């Protein structure tokens, strides 16, 4: 991979369009692009550590970095002649795919955890081809319901793994541009993680740029993965020095979710590669428990909003807290001495500053906990 950009498009307009020459091999994303902007803002210093914000929310059409998946996936569906697709998501990816599907008329079937419906904008599903199905139960049950629907329809489950890597690669190229052209340097990239597709794609892009000679490997920031203490399979495995996840024995939260969309209880497919990336480039992982979040998140939030990014609130409650969890994790790591004084830390705000829902989301169907999935799909 060579570092090439389309100078007609700024990163604040669309990183998909800007980095398409390096990533997409001629795939037409202009027709599906809405707004996929990223920017970096200064958050001052805390305990001698320089803080920066990777704003992947306020300039995104869907309000989260999953707009990248929405833009690329609908473009690739169009390229491959796919007119109907199925997906499952805690909230953000499904919202983005449903929103962007309207651009190309993609018929979409979004399987969402029933408890997360309040995070969705019902207006996205006003078009006839955008279907929403609520599923009670675990993340695995949501995914299984989507898989069965895809088999029944003869439609693909999207995004494909390579599509996820491409969309995350846009984030990697944006960061590479800051290192190559803006003379910025970051010692750490901090992000809250669910399955880890995003950081894997970012660091895969770094690796390709290093291999091609476009990027100096010494400039690649270390990665800090943050999870909530109540559900942290990645952190638990990392702390045990495991390169794979142990067999699943527990299927639930151990404290009230800070961000319900970070709901993957056993990301066994992605963890090994995330582990290898942290080992290769340097990094760490930690869990933030609710009292620690309550301690650190308000200070991080105040800095974010002073920088000009206003987080969306519904009935006085912040709609999306994944970015706040990352910020709280960065503060905890600094307080614990895991991030040293003098370092520069880039905290990823992957969502939270998008449009507020304009109407409640009303699913077409609701699969109850007592329902047999096979039987439900048979009807």
Short mmCIF file of C-alpha atoms in Angstrom, two decimals:
data_model
loop_
_atom_site.label_atom_id
_atom_site.label_comp_id
_atom_site.label_asym_id
_atom_site.label_seq_id
_atom_site.Cartn_x
_atom_site.Cartn_y
_atom_site.Cartn_z
CA UNK A 1 0.00 0.00 0.00
CA UNK A 2 1.28 3.43 -0.99
CA UNK A 3 0.13 6.55 0.80
CA UNK A 4 -1.98 8.33 -1.82
CA UNK A 5 -4.89 10.71 -1.38
CA UNK A 6 -7.57 12.38 -3.45
CA UNK A 7 -6.90 16.03 -2.69
CA UNK A 8 -10.37 17.04 -3.88
CA UNK A 9 -11.80 15.81 -0.59
CA UNK A 10 -10.73 16.89 2.88
CA UNK A 11 -10.61 14.44 5.77
CA UNK A 12 -13.30 16.50 7.48
CA UNK A 13 -15.55 15.91 4.46
CA UNK A 14 -14.92 12.20 3.90
CA UNK A 15 -11.96 9.98 4.71
CA UNK A 16 -13.51 7.35 2.44
CA UNK A 17 -13.28 9.64 -0.58
CA UNK A 18 -9.90 11.07 0.43
CA UNK A 19 -8.16 7.72 0.82
CA UNK A 20 -10.02 5.77 -1.85
CA UNK A 21 -6.99 5.79 -4.21
CA UNK A 22 -4.90 3.89 -1.63
CA UNK A 23 -7.58 1.45 -0.51
CA UNK A 24 -10.41 0.82 -2.89
CA UNK A 25 -9.03 -0.19 -6.28
CA UNK A 26 -11.55 1.79 -8.28
CA UNK A 27 -14.67 1.03 -6.22
CA UNK A 28 -17.14 3.91 -6.71
CA UNK A 29 -17.89 5.36 -3.28
CA UNK A 30 -18.92 8.81 -4.48
CA UNK A 31 -22.52 7.67 -5.00
CA UNK A 32 -22.82 6.30 -1.45
CA UNK A 33 -20.85 8.92 0.47
CA UNK A 34 -22.84 11.19 2.76
CA UNK A 35 -20.37 12.56 5.27
CA UNK A 36 -17.53 10.51 6.78
CA UNK A 37 -15.34 13.15 8.39
CA UNK A 38 -12.58 12.80 11.00
CA UNK A 39 -10.60 15.51 12.79
CA UNK A 40 -8.19 15.88 15.72
CA UNK A 41 -8.78 18.38 18.52
CA UNK A 42 -6.61 19.42 21.45
CA UNK A 43 -7.81 18.56 24.96
CA UNK A 44 -4.96 20.14 26.92
CA UNK A 45 -2.82 18.20 29.37
CA UNK A 46 -3.59 16.12 32.46
CA UNK A 47 -0.93 15.09 34.96
CA UNK A 48 1.78 15.95 32.45
CA UNK A 49 0.26 13.98 29.57
CA UNK A 50 -0.84 15.71 26.35
CA UNK A 51 -4.39 14.76 25.37
CA UNK A 52 -5.84 14.84 21.86
CA UNK A 53 -9.30 13.88 20.65
CA UNK A 54 -9.82 11.76 17.54
CA UNK A 55 -13.29 13.02 16.68
CA UNK A 56 -14.93 10.27 14.64
CA UNK A 57 -18.45 11.31 15.54
CA UNK A 58 -19.49 14.91 14.96
CA UNK A 59 -18.64 14.88 11.22
CA UNK A 60 -20.15 11.45 10.49
CA UNK A 61 -23.56 11.12 8.82
CA UNK A 62 -24.72 8.49 11.31
CA UNK A 63 -22.93 10.11 14.25
CA UNK A 64 -20.46 7.25 14.71
CA UNK A 65 -17.39 5.92 12.93
CA UNK A 66 -19.60 3.11 11.63
CA UNK A 67 -20.54 5.54 8.85
CA UNK A 68 -17.37 4.21 7.21
CA UNK A 69 -18.87 0.71 7.19
CA UNK A 70 -22.15 2.10 5.90
CA UNK A 71 -20.54 3.97 3.01
CA UNK A 72 -18.16 1.20 1.94
CA UNK A 73 -20.52 -1.72 2.44
CA UNK A 74 -23.32 -0.20 0.38
CA UNK A 75 -20.82 0.72 -2.35
CA UNK A 76 -19.46 -2.83 -2.41
CA UNK A 77 -22.97 -4.33 -2.39
CA UNK A 78 -23.76 -2.19 -5.40
CA UNK A 79 -20.53 -3.27 -7.11
CA UNK A 80 -21.30 -6.95 -6.49
CA UNK A 81 -24.97 -6.68 -7.45
CA UNK A 82 -26.22 -7.39 -3.92
CA UNK A 83 -29.72 -5.97 -3.50
CA UNK A 84 -30.65 -7.52 -0.14
CA UNK A 85 -28.46 -7.95 2.96
CA UNK A 86 -28.67 -8.96 6.62
CA UNK A 87 -26.69 -7.64 9.58
CA UNK A 88 -26.67 -7.64 13.37
CA UNK A 89 -25.32 -4.91 15.59
CA UNK A 90 -25.51 -3.47 19.08
CA UNK A 91 -26.73 -0.23 17.52
CA UNK A 92 -24.18 1.83 15.60
CA UNK A 93 -23.19 -0.39 12.67
CA UNK A 94 -26.79 -1.38 12.07
CA UNK A 95 -27.92 2.24 12.09
CA UNK A 96 -25.20 3.22 9.63
CA UNK A 97 -25.89 0.32 7.27
CA UNK A 98 -29.64 1.04 7.37
CA UNK A 99 -29.06 4.75 6.75
CA UNK A 100 -26.61 4.30 3.88
CA UNK A 101 -28.68 1.51 2.36
CA UNK A 102 -31.25 4.13 1.42
CA UNK A 103 -28.74 5.66 -0.99
CA UNK A 104 -28.68 2.61 -3.23
CA UNK A 105 -32.09 1.10 -2.40
CA UNK A 106 -30.50 -1.83 -0.57
CA UNK A 107 -33.12 -3.93 1.21
CA UNK A 108 -31.73 -4.41 4.71
CA UNK A 109 -32.59 -6.60 7.67
CA UNK A 110 -31.14 -5.22 10.92
CA UNK A 111 -31.20 -7.54 13.94
CA UNK A 112 -30.72 -5.47 17.11
CA UNK A 113 -30.69 -6.32 20.83
CA UNK A 114 -34.13 -5.40 22.16
CA UNK A 115 -32.61 -3.45 25.03
CA UNK A 116 -30.78 -1.10 22.65
CA UNK A 117 -33.76 0.14 20.63
CA UNK A 118 -33.68 3.47 22.46
CA UNK A 119 -30.33 4.24 20.81
CA UNK A 120 -31.82 4.10 17.30
CA UNK A 121 -33.50 6.81 15.24
CA UNK A 122 -36.80 5.38 14.06
CA UNK A 123 -36.77 7.70 11.02
CA UNK A 124 -34.05 5.54 9.44
CA UNK A 125 -36.58 2.73 9.09
CA UNK A 126 -39.34 4.77 7.46
CA UNK A 127 -38.46 3.48 3.99
CA UNK A 128 -40.07 0.15 2.94
CA UNK A 129 -36.74 -1.63 2.38
CA UNK A 130 -35.27 -1.00 5.84
CA UNK A 131 -36.38 -3.75 8.21
CA UNK A 132 -35.71 -3.74 11.96
CA UNK A 133 -36.01 -6.89 14.08
CA UNK A 134 -35.53 -6.72 17.85
CA UNK A 135 -34.06 -9.78 19.55
CA UNK A 136 -34.20 -10.51 23.26
CA UNK A 137 -31.20 -12.29 24.77
CA UNK A 138 -27.44 -12.39 24.33
CA UNK A 139 -25.31 -11.02 21.52
CA UNK A 140 -24.83 -14.57 20.25
CA UNK A 141 -28.58 -15.01 19.99
CA UNK A 142 -28.85 -11.77 18.00
CA UNK A 143 -26.13 -12.97 15.61
CA UNK A 144 -27.71 -16.41 15.29
CA UNK A 145 -31.08 -14.88 14.41
CA UNK A 146 -29.42 -12.80 11.68
CA UNK A 147 -27.58 -15.84 10.33
CA UNK A 148 -30.79 -17.85 10.09
CA UNK A 149 -32.55 -15.01 8.28
CA UNK A 150 -29.69 -14.73 5.80
CA UNK A 151 -29.91 -18.46 5.07
CA UNK A 152 -33.66 -18.23 4.64
CA UNK A 153 -33.41 -15.29 2.23
CA UNK A 154 -30.31 -16.47 0.42
CA UNK A 155 -28.75 -13.10 1.24
CA UNK A 156 -25.29 -12.29 2.63
CA UNK A 157 -24.50 -11.19 6.16
CA UNK A 158 -22.60 -7.92 5.91
CA UNK A 159 -20.12 -6.35 6.37
CA UNK A 160 -17.72 -9.04 5.23
CA UNK A 161 -14.47 -9.15 7.21
CA UNK A 162 -12.44 -7.63 4.39
CA UNK A 163 -14.97 -4.80 4.11
CA UNK A 164 -14.56 -4.03 7.81
CA UNK A 165 -10.80 -3.92 7.32
CA UNK A 166 -11.15 -1.47 4.44
CA UNK A 167 -13.34 0.91 6.42
CA UNK A 168 -10.98 0.79 9.39
CA UNK A 169 -8.11 1.30 6.95
CA UNK A 170 -9.53 4.76 6.21
CA UNK A 171 -8.96 5.58 9.89
CA UNK A 172 -5.42 4.22 9.68
CA UNK A 173 -4.62 6.33 6.63
CA UNK A 174 -5.99 9.44 8.33
CA UNK A 175 -3.66 8.84 11.26
CA UNK A 176 -0.78 8.08 8.90
CA UNK A 177 -1.35 11.42 7.18
CA UNK A 178 -1.00 13.20 10.53
CA UNK A 179 2.32 11.42 11.07
CA UNK A 180 3.61 11.90 7.52
CA UNK A 181 2.37 15.35 6.55
CA UNK A 182 1.35 17.19 9.72
CA UNK A 183 4.44 16.28 11.75
CA UNK A 184 2.20 15.13 14.58
CA UNK A 185 3.28 12.30 16.83
CA UNK A 186 1.17 10.18 19.12
CA UNK A 187 2.58 7.78 21.65
CA UNK A 188 -0.75 6.08 22.31
CA UNK A 189 -4.07 5.53 20.54
CA UNK A 190 -6.77 4.75 23.09
CA UNK A 191 -10.12 3.24 22.09
CA UNK A 192 -12.89 1.32 23.79
CA UNK A 193 -13.27 -2.05 22.07
CA UNK A 194 -16.04 -4.57 21.56
CA UNK A 195 -14.72 -7.12 19.05
CA UNK A 196 -11.72 -5.07 17.92
CA UNK A 197 -12.32 -4.87 14.16
CA UNK A 198 -11.49 -1.15 14.14
CA UNK A 199 -8.02 -1.27 15.70
CA UNK A 200 -7.14 -4.40 13.72
CA UNK A 201 -7.95 -2.57 10.48
CA UNK A 202 -6.06 0.55 11.57
CA UNK A 203 -2.90 -1.37 12.44
CA UNK A 204 -3.16 -3.56 9.33
CA UNK A 205 -3.07 -0.31 7.32
CA UNK A 206 -0.04 0.87 9.31
CA UNK A 207 1.69 -2.45 8.63
CA UNK A 208 1.10 -2.19 4.88
CA UNK A 209 2.41 1.37 4.80
CA UNK A 210 5.51 0.35 6.76
CA UNK A 211 6.12 -2.60 4.42
CA UNK A 212 5.85 -0.35 1.35
CA UNK A 213 8.28 2.13 2.85
CA UNK A 214 5.67 4.89 3.09
CA UNK A 215 5.70 5.03 6.90
CA UNK A 216 8.46 4.80 9.50
CA UNK A 217 7.55 2.02 11.94
CA UNK A 218 8.96 4.01 14.86
CA UNK A 219 6.20 6.59 14.44
CA UNK A 220 3.33 4.09 14.83
CA UNK A 221 1.53 4.74 18.14
CA UNK A 222 1.01 2.01 20.71
CA UNK A 223 -2.58 0.85 21.17
CA UNK A 224 -4.49 0.90 24.44
CA UNK A 225 -7.68 -1.19 24.48
CA UNK A 226 -10.34 -0.19 27.02
CA UNK A 227 -13.34 -2.23 28.13
CA UNK A 228 -15.85 -1.91 30.94
CA UNK A 229 -15.01 -4.07 33.93
CA UNK A 230 -18.47 -5.63 33.85
CA UNK A 231 -17.83 -7.23 30.44
CA UNK A 232 -14.17 -7.36 29.44
CA UNK A 233 -13.18 -10.65 27.74
CA UNK A 234 -10.36 -8.98 25.79
CA UNK A 235 -8.83 -7.36 28.87
CA UNK A 236 -9.13 -10.57 30.89
CA UNK A 237 -7.35 -12.60 28.22
CA UNK A 238 -4.65 -9.94 27.77
CA UNK A 239 -3.94 -9.81 31.50
CA UNK A 240 -3.59 -13.61 31.49
CA UNK A 241 -1.06 -13.35 28.62
CA UNK A 242 -3.33 -15.48 26.44
CA UNK A 243 -3.12 -15.28 22.64
CA UNK A 244 -6.61 -16.78 22.26
CA UNK A 245 -9.77 -16.45 24.32
CA UNK A 246 -10.61 -19.25 26.76
CA UNK A 247 -13.87 -21.16 26.21
CA UNK A 248 -16.99 -19.14 26.97
CA UNK A 249 -18.28 -19.84 30.47
CA UNK A 250 -20.24 -16.67 31.26
CA UNK A 251 -22.75 -14.92 29.06
CA UNK A 252 -23.77 -11.74 30.88
CA UNK A 253 -22.79 -8.36 32.30
CA UNK A 254 -21.45 -8.20 35.85
CA UNK A 255 -22.45 -4.57 36.37
CA UNK A 256 -24.85 -2.19 34.65
CA UNK A 257 -23.55 -1.45 31.13
CA UNK A 258 -21.84 1.91 30.66
CA UNK A 259 -22.30 1.48 26.90
CA UNK A 260 -24.70 -1.36 25.95
CA UNK A 261 -23.53 -1.34 22.32
CA UNK A 262 -20.16 -2.78 23.45
CA UNK A 263 -21.88 -6.09 23.99
CA UNK A 264 -19.70 -8.86 22.50
CA UNK A 265 -19.15 -11.42 25.26
CA UNK A 266 -16.75 -13.68 23.34
CA UNK A 267 -14.92 -12.13 20.35
CA UNK A 268 -12.91 -15.29 19.76
CA UNK A 269 -12.39 -14.63 16.03
CA UNK A 270 -10.84 -11.18 16.37
CA UNK A 271 -8.97 -11.40 19.67
CA UNK A 272 -5.93 -13.37 18.40
CA UNK A 273 -5.19 -10.77 15.73
CA UNK A 274 -5.76 -7.90 18.14
CA UNK A 275 -3.34 -9.60 20.55
CA UNK A 276 -0.73 -9.94 17.79
CA UNK A 277 -1.07 -6.27 16.85
CA UNK A 278 -0.58 -5.13 20.44
CA UNK A 279 2.43 -7.41 20.71
CA UNK A 280 3.90 -6.16 17.45
CA UNK A 281 3.38 -2.43 17.86
CA UNK A 282 3.30 -2.18 21.64
CA UNK A 283 0.30 -1.55 23.78
CA UNK A 284 -1.84 -2.52 26.70
CA UNK A 285 -5.42 -3.17 27.80
CA UNK A 286 -7.37 -2.26 30.90
CA UNK A 287 -10.85 -2.44 32.37
CA UNK A 288 -12.77 0.52 33.76
CA UNK A 289 -15.31 -0.23 36.46
CA UNK A 290 -18.36 1.94 37.11
CA UNK A 291 -16.85 3.89 40.08
CA UNK A 292 -13.73 4.64 37.99
CA UNK A 293 -15.91 5.79 35.09
CA UNK A 294 -17.82 8.06 37.47
CA UNK A 295 -14.48 9.43 38.70
CA UNK A 296 -12.80 10.14 35.36
CA UNK A 297 -15.49 10.53 32.68
CA UNK A 298 -16.81 13.96 33.80
CA UNK A 299 -13.37 15.58 33.44
CA UNK A 300 -12.88 14.02 30.01
CA UNK A 301 -16.40 15.06 28.93
CA UNK A 302 -15.79 18.64 30.04
CA UNK A 303 -12.62 18.80 27.95
CA UNK A 304 -14.37 17.32 24.91
CA UNK A 305 -17.19 19.84 25.11
CA UNK A 306 -14.78 22.76 25.68
CA UNK A 307 -13.08 21.67 22.46
CA UNK A 308 -16.38 22.20 20.65
CA UNK A 309 -17.84 18.68 20.47
CA UNK A 310 -21.24 18.51 22.15
CA UNK A 311 -22.37 15.04 23.06
CA UNK A 312 -25.97 14.15 22.25
CA UNK A 313 -28.36 13.77 25.17
CA UNK A 314 -31.82 12.22 25.22
CA UNK A 315 -33.94 13.05 28.27
CA UNK A 316 -30.81 14.39 29.91
CA UNK A 317 -28.86 11.16 29.38
CA UNK A 318 -25.85 10.87 27.09
CA UNK A 319 -26.86 8.71 24.15
CA UNK A 320 -23.47 7.08 23.44
CA UNK A 321 -20.71 6.53 26.00
CA UNK A 322 -18.07 4.47 24.17
CA UNK A 323 -15.85 7.52 23.68
CA UNK A 324 -16.25 8.55 27.31
CA UNK A 325 -15.23 5.04 28.34
CA UNK A 326 -12.06 5.40 26.25
CA UNK A 327 -11.31 8.76 27.85
CA UNK A 328 -11.89 7.40 31.34
CA UNK A 329 -9.57 4.52 30.46
CA UNK A 330 -6.87 6.94 29.35
CA UNK A 331 -7.16 8.88 32.60
CA UNK A 332 -7.00 5.67 34.63
CA UNK A 333 -3.92 4.52 32.71
CA UNK A 334 -2.23 7.88 33.35
CA UNK A 335 -3.15 7.81 37.05
CA UNK A 336 -1.81 4.24 37.34
CA UNK A 337 1.45 5.18 35.60
CA UNK A 338 0.78 2.91 32.62
CA UNK A 339 0.97 5.97 30.37
CA UNK A 340 4.05 8.01 31.27
CA UNK A 341 4.30 11.74 31.89
CA UNK A 342 5.28 13.61 28.73
CA UNK A 343 3.43 11.23 26.41
CA UNK A 344 0.86 12.32 23.82
CA UNK A 345 -2.37 10.35 23.90
CA UNK A 346 -5.01 10.28 21.16
CA UNK A 347 -8.44 9.27 22.52
CA UNK A 348 -10.95 7.98 19.99
CA UNK A 349 -14.45 9.42 20.23
CA UNK A 350 -16.09 6.80 18.03
CA UNK A 351 -19.62 8.09 18.58
CA UNK A 352 -21.80 10.25 20.74
CA UNK A 353 -21.98 13.59 18.94
CA UNK A 354 -24.38 12.67 16.16
CA UNK A 355 -27.98 13.72 15.55
CA UNK A 356 -30.48 12.88 18.27
CA UNK A 357 -33.20 10.35 17.36
CA UNK A 358 -36.18 12.13 15.84
CA UNK A 359 -38.67 9.36 16.67
CA UNK A 360 -38.66 6.05 18.55
CA UNK A 361 -37.60 2.96 16.65
CA UNK A 362 -40.49 0.52 16.17
CA UNK A 363 -39.30 -2.95 15.11
CA UNK A 364 -41.31 -4.91 12.55
CA UNK A 365 -40.81 -8.03 14.63
CA UNK A 366 -39.68 -8.86 18.15
CA UNK A 367 -38.10 -12.23 18.87
CA UNK A 368 -38.79 -12.97 22.51
CA UNK A 369 -36.50 -14.86 24.82
CA UNK A 370 -38.91 -17.78 24.91
CA UNK A 371 -39.14 -18.01 21.11
CA UNK A 372 -37.34 -20.81 19.32
CA UNK A 373 -35.17 -19.16 16.65
CA UNK A 374 -35.54 -21.98 14.16
CA UNK A 375 -39.28 -22.00 14.66
CA UNK A 376 -39.56 -18.22 14.38
CA UNK A 377 -37.73 -18.22 11.05
CA UNK A 378 -39.86 -21.10 9.79
CA UNK A 379 -42.85 -18.80 9.99
#
